[in-house]
Short mmCIF file of C-alpha atoms in Angstrom, two decimals:
data_model
loop_
_atom_site.label_atom_id
_atom_site.label_comp_id
_atom_site.label_asym_id
_atom_site.label_seq_id
_atom_site.Cartn_x
_atom_site.Cartn_y
_atom_site.Cartn_z
CA MET A 1 32.13 24.74 -28.70
CA LYS A 2 28.66 26.37 -28.67
CA ASN A 3 27.20 23.87 -31.42
CA VAL A 4 28.11 20.52 -28.75
CA PHE A 5 27.00 22.79 -25.47
CA LEU A 6 23.85 23.04 -27.61
CA THR A 7 23.50 19.47 -29.25
CA ALA A 8 24.51 17.91 -24.62
CA LEU A 9 21.48 20.64 -23.29
CA ALA A 10 19.09 19.74 -26.11
CA SER A 11 19.86 15.32 -24.63
CA LEU A 12 19.71 16.83 -22.00
CA VAL A 13 16.33 18.40 -21.66
CA GLY A 14 14.89 15.55 -23.47
CA SER A 15 16.25 12.58 -20.51
CA ILE A 16 14.10 15.20 -18.21
CA SER A 17 10.94 15.69 -20.05
CA ALA A 18 11.42 11.33 -20.55
CA VAL A 19 10.92 11.67 -16.75
CA GLY A 20 7.67 9.27 -16.15
CA VAL A 21 5.67 6.64 -15.20
CA VAL A 22 7.53 2.65 -16.46
CA GLY A 23 4.89 0.61 -17.74
CA GLN A 24 1.31 0.21 -17.30
CA ALA A 25 -0.94 -1.47 -14.53
CA GLU A 26 -2.07 -5.05 -14.14
CA GLY A 27 -5.64 -6.02 -12.91
CA PHE A 28 -8.22 -3.53 -12.14
CA ALA A 29 -6.77 -0.62 -12.81
CA ALA A 30 -5.27 -1.45 -15.79
CA GLY A 31 -6.32 2.44 -18.73
CA VAL A 32 -5.10 4.07 -15.41
CA THR A 33 -3.08 7.29 -16.49
CA GLY A 34 -1.98 9.79 -14.49
CA GLY A 35 -1.13 13.34 -14.92
CA GLY A 36 -1.06 11.23 -18.67
CA SER A 37 1.66 13.47 -20.58
CA ALA A 38 1.82 17.05 -18.60
CA THR A 39 5.36 18.20 -18.09
CA PRO A 40 7.93 16.45 -15.38
CA GLN A 41 8.17 19.54 -12.14
CA TYR A 42 9.35 19.43 -9.06
CA PRO A 43 8.30 20.37 -6.33
CA LYS A 44 10.80 22.49 -4.28
CA ASP A 45 9.39 21.95 -0.45
CA ILE A 46 5.64 20.53 1.14
CA ASN A 47 4.34 23.58 0.74
CA GLU A 48 4.36 23.51 -3.53
CA LEU A 49 3.84 19.39 -3.14
CA THR A 50 0.49 19.51 -1.12
CA LYS A 51 -0.69 22.81 -3.29
CA TRP A 52 0.17 21.09 -6.46
CA LEU A 53 -1.15 17.47 -4.93
CA THR A 54 -4.56 19.27 -4.23
CA ASP A 55 -5.26 20.78 -6.88
CA ALA A 56 -7.13 20.34 -10.55
CA THR A 57 -4.44 20.89 -12.49
CA PRO A 58 -3.50 17.02 -14.22
CA ARG A 59 0.38 16.58 -13.35
CA VAL A 60 3.55 15.02 -13.18
CA ILE A 61 4.35 15.42 -10.00
CA VAL A 62 8.12 14.34 -9.24
CA LEU A 63 10.12 13.51 -5.27
CA ASP A 64 13.21 13.60 -5.81
CA LYS A 65 13.86 14.14 -2.15
CA THR A 66 13.01 13.85 1.59
CA PHE A 67 9.60 15.96 1.88
CA ASP A 68 9.27 16.12 6.06
CA TYR A 69 5.94 17.26 7.09
CA THR A 70 6.64 15.73 11.12
CA THR A 71 6.70 18.34 12.52
CA SER A 72 5.04 21.22 10.43
CA GLU A 73 1.71 21.38 11.86
CA GLY A 74 2.85 21.15 15.37
CA THR A 75 1.84 18.94 18.87
CA VAL A 76 -1.37 17.64 19.99
CA THR A 77 -0.85 16.58 23.79
CA GLY A 78 -4.00 14.71 24.15
CA THR A 79 -4.59 10.91 26.26
CA ALA A 80 -2.95 7.50 25.12
CA CYS A 81 -4.35 4.56 26.39
CA ALA A 82 -2.26 1.69 28.11
CA ASN A 83 -4.78 -1.53 26.07
CA TRP A 84 -1.46 -3.65 25.27
CA GLY A 85 1.22 -2.90 28.63
CA THR A 86 3.40 -0.44 29.90
CA GLY A 87 6.33 -1.35 28.16
CA ALA A 88 8.47 0.45 26.19
CA LYS A 89 7.92 -1.36 23.61
CA CYS A 90 3.96 -1.48 23.49
CA GLN A 91 1.29 0.59 21.00
CA ARG A 92 -0.43 2.95 22.96
CA ILE A 93 -3.89 3.73 21.57
CA LEU A 94 -5.10 7.57 21.07
CA LEU A 95 -8.54 7.93 22.92
CA ASP A 96 -10.51 10.06 25.15
CA LYS A 97 -11.44 7.59 27.56
CA CYS A 98 -9.98 4.43 28.69
CA ASP A 99 -11.67 1.20 29.50
CA ALA A 100 -11.65 0.64 33.31
CA GLY A 101 -8.00 -1.05 34.73
CA VAL A 102 -6.36 0.52 31.92
CA THR A 103 -3.55 2.43 32.03
CA LYS A 104 -4.44 6.46 31.33
CA GLU A 105 -1.32 8.72 29.66
CA THR A 106 -1.10 11.98 28.54
CA VAL A 107 1.22 12.30 25.66
CA THR A 108 2.08 14.64 23.18
CA TYR A 109 2.06 13.84 19.75
CA ASN A 110 2.92 15.81 16.01
CA LYS A 111 -0.43 16.65 14.26
CA ALA A 112 0.21 16.50 10.51
CA ALA A 113 0.36 12.89 10.30
CA LYS A 114 -3.20 12.91 11.64
CA SER A 115 -4.06 14.57 8.73
CA PRO A 116 -3.43 13.16 5.35
CA ILE A 117 -2.76 14.82 2.48
CA LYS A 118 -5.76 14.25 0.50
CA VAL A 119 -4.88 13.78 -3.16
CA ALA A 120 -6.79 14.55 -6.31
CA SER A 121 -7.44 13.87 -9.60
CA ASN A 122 -5.21 12.78 -12.58
CA LYS A 123 -2.09 12.91 -10.83
CA SER A 124 1.14 10.95 -10.92
CA ILE A 125 3.30 10.92 -8.21
CA ILE A 126 6.94 9.52 -8.81
CA GLY A 127 10.18 9.26 -7.31
CA ILE A 128 13.15 8.90 -8.25
CA GLY A 129 15.81 6.50 -7.18
CA SER A 130 15.00 6.12 -3.38
CA LYS A 131 14.95 9.22 -3.01
CA GLY A 132 11.27 10.54 -3.15
CA ILE A 133 9.88 10.50 0.55
CA ILE A 134 6.99 11.50 2.29
CA LYS A 135 7.72 11.41 5.78
CA GLY A 136 5.06 12.37 8.83
CA LYS A 137 1.85 12.70 6.89
CA GLY A 138 -0.22 10.09 5.03
CA LEU A 139 -2.21 10.25 1.18
CA SER A 140 -6.05 9.98 1.45
CA PHE A 141 -7.80 9.00 -2.15
CA ALA A 142 -11.35 9.74 -2.78
CA SER A 143 -10.07 10.93 -6.54
CA LYS A 144 -9.97 9.12 -10.26
CA ASN A 145 -6.81 8.77 -12.41
CA VAL A 146 -4.71 8.25 -10.06
CA ILE A 147 -0.71 6.94 -10.31
CA VAL A 148 1.62 6.80 -7.51
CA GLN A 149 4.67 4.66 -8.20
CA ASN A 150 8.04 4.72 -5.93
CA ILE A 151 8.02 6.67 -3.44
CA GLN A 152 7.91 6.01 0.49
CA VAL A 153 5.26 6.50 3.11
CA SER A 154 6.30 6.04 7.25
CA ASP A 155 7.01 7.30 10.05
CA LEU A 156 3.65 8.90 11.32
CA ASN A 157 3.07 8.44 14.35
CA HIS A 158 4.15 5.21 15.59
CA LYS A 159 3.77 4.18 18.89
CA TYR A 160 0.38 4.94 18.65
CA VAL A 161 -3.12 3.06 16.61
CA TRP A 162 -4.79 6.72 15.25
CA GLY A 163 -1.61 7.75 15.47
CA GLY A 164 -1.80 8.31 11.02
CA ASP A 165 -2.31 5.97 7.95
CA ALA A 166 -0.23 5.77 5.48
CA LEU A 167 -2.35 5.95 2.44
CA SER A 168 -6.61 5.82 2.32
CA PHE A 169 -9.15 5.58 -0.23
CA SER A 170 -12.86 6.24 0.13
CA GLY A 171 -14.94 7.22 -3.11
CA ALA A 172 -11.63 6.26 -5.10
CA ASP A 173 -11.65 5.34 -8.33
CA LEU A 174 -8.70 4.33 -10.90
CA ILE A 175 -6.17 4.03 -8.57
CA TRP A 176 -2.20 2.45 -8.83
CA ILE A 177 0.19 2.40 -5.89
CA ASP A 178 3.06 0.17 -7.56
CA HIS A 179 6.70 0.06 -5.63
CA VAL A 180 5.43 1.94 -2.82
CA THR A 181 7.48 0.92 0.24
CA THR A 182 5.14 2.07 3.89
CA ALA A 183 6.98 2.02 6.74
CA ARG A 184 5.87 2.84 10.44
CA PRO A 185 2.09 3.68 10.72
CA GLY A 186 0.51 4.58 13.54
CA ARG A 187 -2.29 3.07 12.83
CA GLN A 188 -3.09 1.37 9.17
CA HIS A 189 -0.72 1.16 6.12
CA TYR A 190 -3.71 0.35 3.41
CA VAL A 191 -6.99 1.19 4.49
CA PHE A 192 -10.25 1.05 2.90
CA GLY A 193 -13.14 3.32 3.95
CA PHE A 194 -17.20 2.58 3.34
CA ASP A 195 -17.33 4.21 0.36
CA PRO A 196 -16.73 2.53 -2.77
CA SER A 197 -13.23 2.90 -4.46
CA THR A 198 -13.49 1.00 -7.34
CA ARG A 199 -10.15 -0.17 -10.05
CA VAL A 200 -7.39 -0.05 -6.92
CA THR A 201 -4.27 -2.24 -7.66
CA LEU A 202 -1.44 -2.08 -5.43
CA SER A 203 1.43 -3.82 -6.95
CA SER A 204 5.10 -4.56 -6.02
CA ASN A 205 5.11 -2.62 -2.48
CA PHE A 206 6.60 -3.14 -0.01
CA ILE A 207 4.35 -3.02 3.47
CA ASN A 208 7.23 -2.90 5.79
CA GLY A 209 5.98 -3.60 9.46
CA ALA A 210 8.99 -3.60 11.45
CA SER A 211 8.32 -1.32 14.19
CA ASP A 212 9.46 0.25 17.39
CA TYR A 213 6.19 -0.06 18.88
CA ALA A 214 3.05 -2.93 18.35
CA THR A 215 0.63 -4.47 19.83
CA GLY A 216 2.22 -7.16 20.87
CA CYS A 217 4.85 -4.88 22.32
CA ASP A 218 7.42 -7.23 20.09
CA GLY A 219 8.15 -4.96 16.60
CA TYR A 220 5.42 -6.83 15.04
CA HIS A 221 2.89 -4.40 13.64
CA TYR A 222 -0.62 -5.37 13.75
CA TRP A 223 -2.44 -2.79 11.51
CA VAL A 224 -2.07 -3.45 8.05
CA PHE A 225 -5.16 -3.44 4.92
CA GLU A 226 -7.85 -2.88 6.58
CA MET A 227 -11.06 -3.14 3.76
CA VAL A 228 -13.73 -2.36 4.77
CA GLY A 229 -15.47 -0.07 1.64
CA LYS A 230 -19.11 -1.37 -0.24
CA GLY A 231 -18.36 -2.75 -3.36
CA ASP A 232 -14.45 -2.11 -3.11
CA THR A 233 -12.70 -4.19 -6.59
CA ILE A 234 -8.86 -4.57 -5.67
CA THR A 235 -5.92 -5.90 -6.60
CA MET A 236 -3.04 -7.51 -5.05
CA LYS A 237 -0.48 -8.51 -6.68
CA ASN A 238 3.22 -9.01 -6.31
CA ASN A 239 3.37 -7.16 -2.70
CA TYR A 240 5.71 -8.39 -0.21
CA ILE A 241 4.66 -7.81 3.38
CA THR A 242 6.80 -8.76 6.38
CA LYS A 243 7.03 -8.85 10.37
CA THR A 244 3.60 -8.42 10.50
CA ALA A 245 0.88 -9.19 13.06
CA GLY A 246 -2.81 -9.49 11.77
CA ARG A 247 -5.06 -7.70 9.20
CA GLY A 248 -2.98 -8.42 6.29
CA PRO A 249 -5.50 -7.92 5.22
CA ALA A 250 -8.65 -7.83 6.82
CA LEU A 251 -11.20 -8.76 4.06
CA SER A 252 -14.86 -7.07 5.27
CA GLY A 253 -17.59 -4.92 3.83
CA SER A 254 -18.31 -6.19 0.35
CA THR A 255 -14.57 -5.50 -1.61
CA LEU A 256 -14.30 -7.84 -4.11
CA LEU A 257 -10.17 -9.21 -3.43
CA HIS A 258 -7.80 -10.29 -6.43
CA ALA A 259 -4.63 -11.18 -4.51
CA VAL A 260 -2.06 -12.57 -6.84
CA ASN A 261 1.76 -13.74 -6.80
CA ASN A 262 2.20 -11.94 -2.97
CA VAL A 263 4.78 -13.05 -0.14
CA TRP A 264 3.76 -12.63 3.38
CA GLU A 265 6.78 -13.32 5.16
CA ASP A 266 7.48 -13.32 9.09
CA VAL A 267 4.03 -13.19 9.85
CA LYS A 268 4.17 -14.30 14.16
CA GLY A 269 0.57 -13.12 14.55
CA HIS A 270 -1.96 -14.11 11.23
CA VAL A 271 -3.21 -12.91 7.07
CA LEU A 272 -6.30 -13.38 6.46
CA GLU A 273 -9.43 -12.06 8.32
CA GLY A 274 -12.93 -10.28 8.24
CA GLY A 275 -15.88 -10.61 9.95
CA ASP A 276 -18.76 -9.35 6.91
CA ALA A 277 -20.20 -12.70 4.35
CA THR A 278 -20.51 -10.44 1.99
CA ALA A 279 -16.89 -10.30 1.05
CA ARG A 280 -15.06 -11.87 -1.48
CA GLY A 281 -11.50 -13.36 -2.15
CA ILE A 282 -9.50 -15.39 -4.72
CA PHE A 283 -5.49 -15.91 -3.84
CA GLU A 284 -3.19 -17.83 -6.00
CA GLY A 285 -0.14 -17.99 -7.06
CA ASN A 286 0.87 -16.26 -3.00
CA VAL A 287 4.34 -17.37 -1.11
CA PHE A 288 3.26 -18.16 2.76
CA LYS A 289 6.43 -18.25 4.31
CA ASP A 290 6.96 -17.97 8.68
CA VAL A 291 3.64 -16.95 9.25
CA ARG A 292 2.26 -18.71 12.06
CA THR A 293 -1.87 -18.08 11.06
CA VAL A 294 -2.66 -17.55 6.90
CA VAL A 295 -6.75 -17.48 7.71
CA ALA A 296 -8.24 -16.30 11.00
CA ASP A 297 -11.12 -15.63 11.72
CA TYR A 298 -13.09 -15.06 7.68
CA SER A 299 -16.43 -15.43 7.40
CA GLY A 300 -16.78 -14.40 3.53
CA LYS A 301 -16.48 -16.08 0.38
CA LEU A 302 -13.40 -17.23 -0.38
CA PHE A 303 -11.49 -19.43 -3.19
CA GLY A 304 -8.02 -20.69 -1.87
CA SER A 305 -6.25 -22.21 -5.31
CA PRO A 306 -5.91 -25.56 -3.61
CA ASP A 307 -4.78 -27.41 -6.76
CA ALA A 308 -4.51 -28.35 -10.54
CA SER A 309 -7.77 -29.54 -11.40
CA THR A 310 -9.75 -27.72 -8.96
CA ASN A 311 -8.01 -24.86 -9.96
CA GLU A 312 -9.27 -24.94 -13.40
CA GLN A 313 -12.34 -23.55 -11.96
CA CYS A 314 -10.68 -20.51 -11.83
CA LYS A 315 -11.24 -20.02 -15.98
CA THR A 316 -15.15 -18.69 -14.95
CA ALA A 317 -13.72 -16.55 -13.88
CA LEU A 318 -10.10 -14.91 -14.74
CA GLY A 319 -10.21 -16.84 -18.06
CA ARG A 320 -7.27 -19.22 -16.86
CA ALA A 321 -6.53 -21.44 -14.08
CA CYS A 322 -5.30 -20.10 -11.52
CA GLN A 323 -2.12 -20.97 -9.70
CA ALA A 324 -1.55 -22.98 -6.02
CA ASN A 325 -0.43 -21.21 -3.36
CA LEU A 326 2.88 -21.96 -1.87
CA ALA A 327 3.86 -22.82 1.78
CA GLN A 328 7.13 -22.07 3.43
CA GLY A 329 9.55 -21.94 5.86
CA THR A 330 7.58 -22.71 9.01
CA THR A 331 4.02 -21.84 7.66
CA THR A 332 1.85 -25.29 8.92
CA THR A 333 -1.46 -23.55 8.93
CA MET A 334 -2.29 -23.52 4.55
CA ASN A 335 -4.83 -26.17 4.98
CA VAL A 336 -7.49 -23.10 6.30
CA LEU A 337 -6.47 -21.61 2.98
CA THR A 338 -6.63 -24.07 0.88
CA GLN A 339 -10.03 -25.87 1.40
CA ARG A 340 -11.33 -23.28 0.80
CA LYS A 341 -12.96 -23.43 -2.60
CA ASP A 342 -15.98 -20.96 -2.81
CA THR A 343 -17.06 -20.02 -6.61
CA GLY A 344 -20.22 -18.62 -6.46
CA PHE A 345 -18.93 -15.14 -7.24
CA PHE A 346 -17.08 -15.84 -9.87
CA GLY A 347 -18.91 -14.12 -11.50
CA GLU A 348 -18.31 -10.19 -10.43
CA PHE A 349 -15.42 -10.65 -12.40
CA SER A 350 -17.22 -11.06 -15.29
CA GLY A 351 -15.58 -7.46 -17.64
CA LYS A 352 -13.10 -6.39 -15.19
CA LYS A 353 -9.93 -6.49 -16.27
CA THR A 354 -7.35 -8.77 -14.05
CA ALA A 355 -4.10 -9.82 -13.68
CA GLY A 356 -2.15 -12.80 -14.85
CA ALA A 357 -0.53 -15.11 -12.49
CA GLN A 358 2.80 -16.64 -12.83
CA ALA A 359 3.52 -20.44 -9.77
CA ALA A 360 4.50 -19.47 -6.64
CA SER A 361 7.52 -21.30 -6.74
CA ALA A 362 8.77 -17.95 -9.70
CA VAL A 363 7.85 -15.53 -7.14
CA ALA A 364 9.06 -16.69 -3.94
CA SER A 365 12.95 -14.89 -4.24
CA ARG A 366 12.61 -12.55 -6.70
CA ILE A 367 8.97 -10.56 -5.20
CA PRO A 368 11.32 -9.51 -2.19
CA LYS A 369 13.65 -8.27 -3.94
CA GLY A 370 11.56 -6.59 -6.65
CA ALA A 371 8.91 -4.49 -4.43
CA GLY A 372 9.20 -1.10 -2.79
CA VAL A 373 10.79 2.40 -3.96
CA GLY A 374 14.51 1.91 -5.42
CA LYS A 375 13.95 -0.93 -7.18
CA ILE A 376 12.54 0.36 -10.44
CA PRO A 377 16.01 0.30 -12.80
CA ALA A 378 14.68 3.50 -14.87
CA LEU A 379 13.48 5.40 -12.28
CA ALA A 380 17.21 3.84 -10.11
CA ALA A 381 18.70 5.22 -12.96
CA ARG A 382 17.73 9.06 -13.01
CA SER A 383 20.19 11.26 -11.80
CA ALA A 384 18.64 13.52 -9.23
CA SER A 385 20.46 16.55 -11.20
CA MET A 386 18.65 16.17 -14.36
CA ARG A 387 15.56 18.53 -12.47
CA PHE A 388 13.28 20.31 -14.86
CA ARG A 389 11.16 22.90 -12.95
CA GLU A 390 8.05 24.80 -14.43
#
């Protein structure tokens, strides 16, 4: 009987130690290792989680519950401006002074969401099932070699613009964000600062724009992806973006973006915008379903993958032809994207790892079902009771 117990225990320990990142990054972040082979650790509370995320030790950090920072730093009372109206569903913006004619309000909000956790280099952050949730505080990256997989980051003062960002990047390198759900931030789901963030891959993420408050006072979040870096290189693949109204992305600065096999659905405003001529993007194999406007005011270079013949030109950038984008439902503005055939920036892909692509028709239903937290079978099957604590 003792031998049977020891055998079972050894098997359990072996299963526990096997908890780790599933798969490998595609695109610009290919080769990222995060915490590598470090022993998986389960933080017991927000203090331990913060300590492990920010220290200099390579770590594999496993989240199997909700880490709620919402009220952990108290509240702040300040000024908010009702720029979009005073209705109950309208977002307010946190400013010191409101414009003339705009209603000024005194409001109280949570302090924690205003300052994200600064994730250090060489970390893997992995959620178990759909239980790995960071609530009330975002993550920021000015580090190198980080993997974030299968977690949710949500609820950051979502009534208030400038209330908090979910994931922010500035001066980061080799970062893979995979199967992450973001919901109800105050401002951006993803924001890239001016300092270059290179070799970043965003894959299979669920950007949930449904919100109690919005600039349109209609439940559709406006602030989605802000890409203003001076030299950012970002791969977006297999992401599902829904119930948004704009900046999905705002492609600016001198960002080089490869957007492949993403699905935008039920976008009440626009997907792509950007005011800088130095931004560049290839959009291929994407699906736009019930999108009011695919491209708004965009000044950068853009290849919109219009047809099989033109898409052959992608071989000079990606080593293969691009896949055509697909419009579904009520989307009627695809021609603005497909008319863009800029290829002068294709040489900038030289020497970089790039993601493969499928036909847009092959991913239209698969991506919405498989994006975000809880959608990786190998992690969903893990038992929360199987824990190894250092």
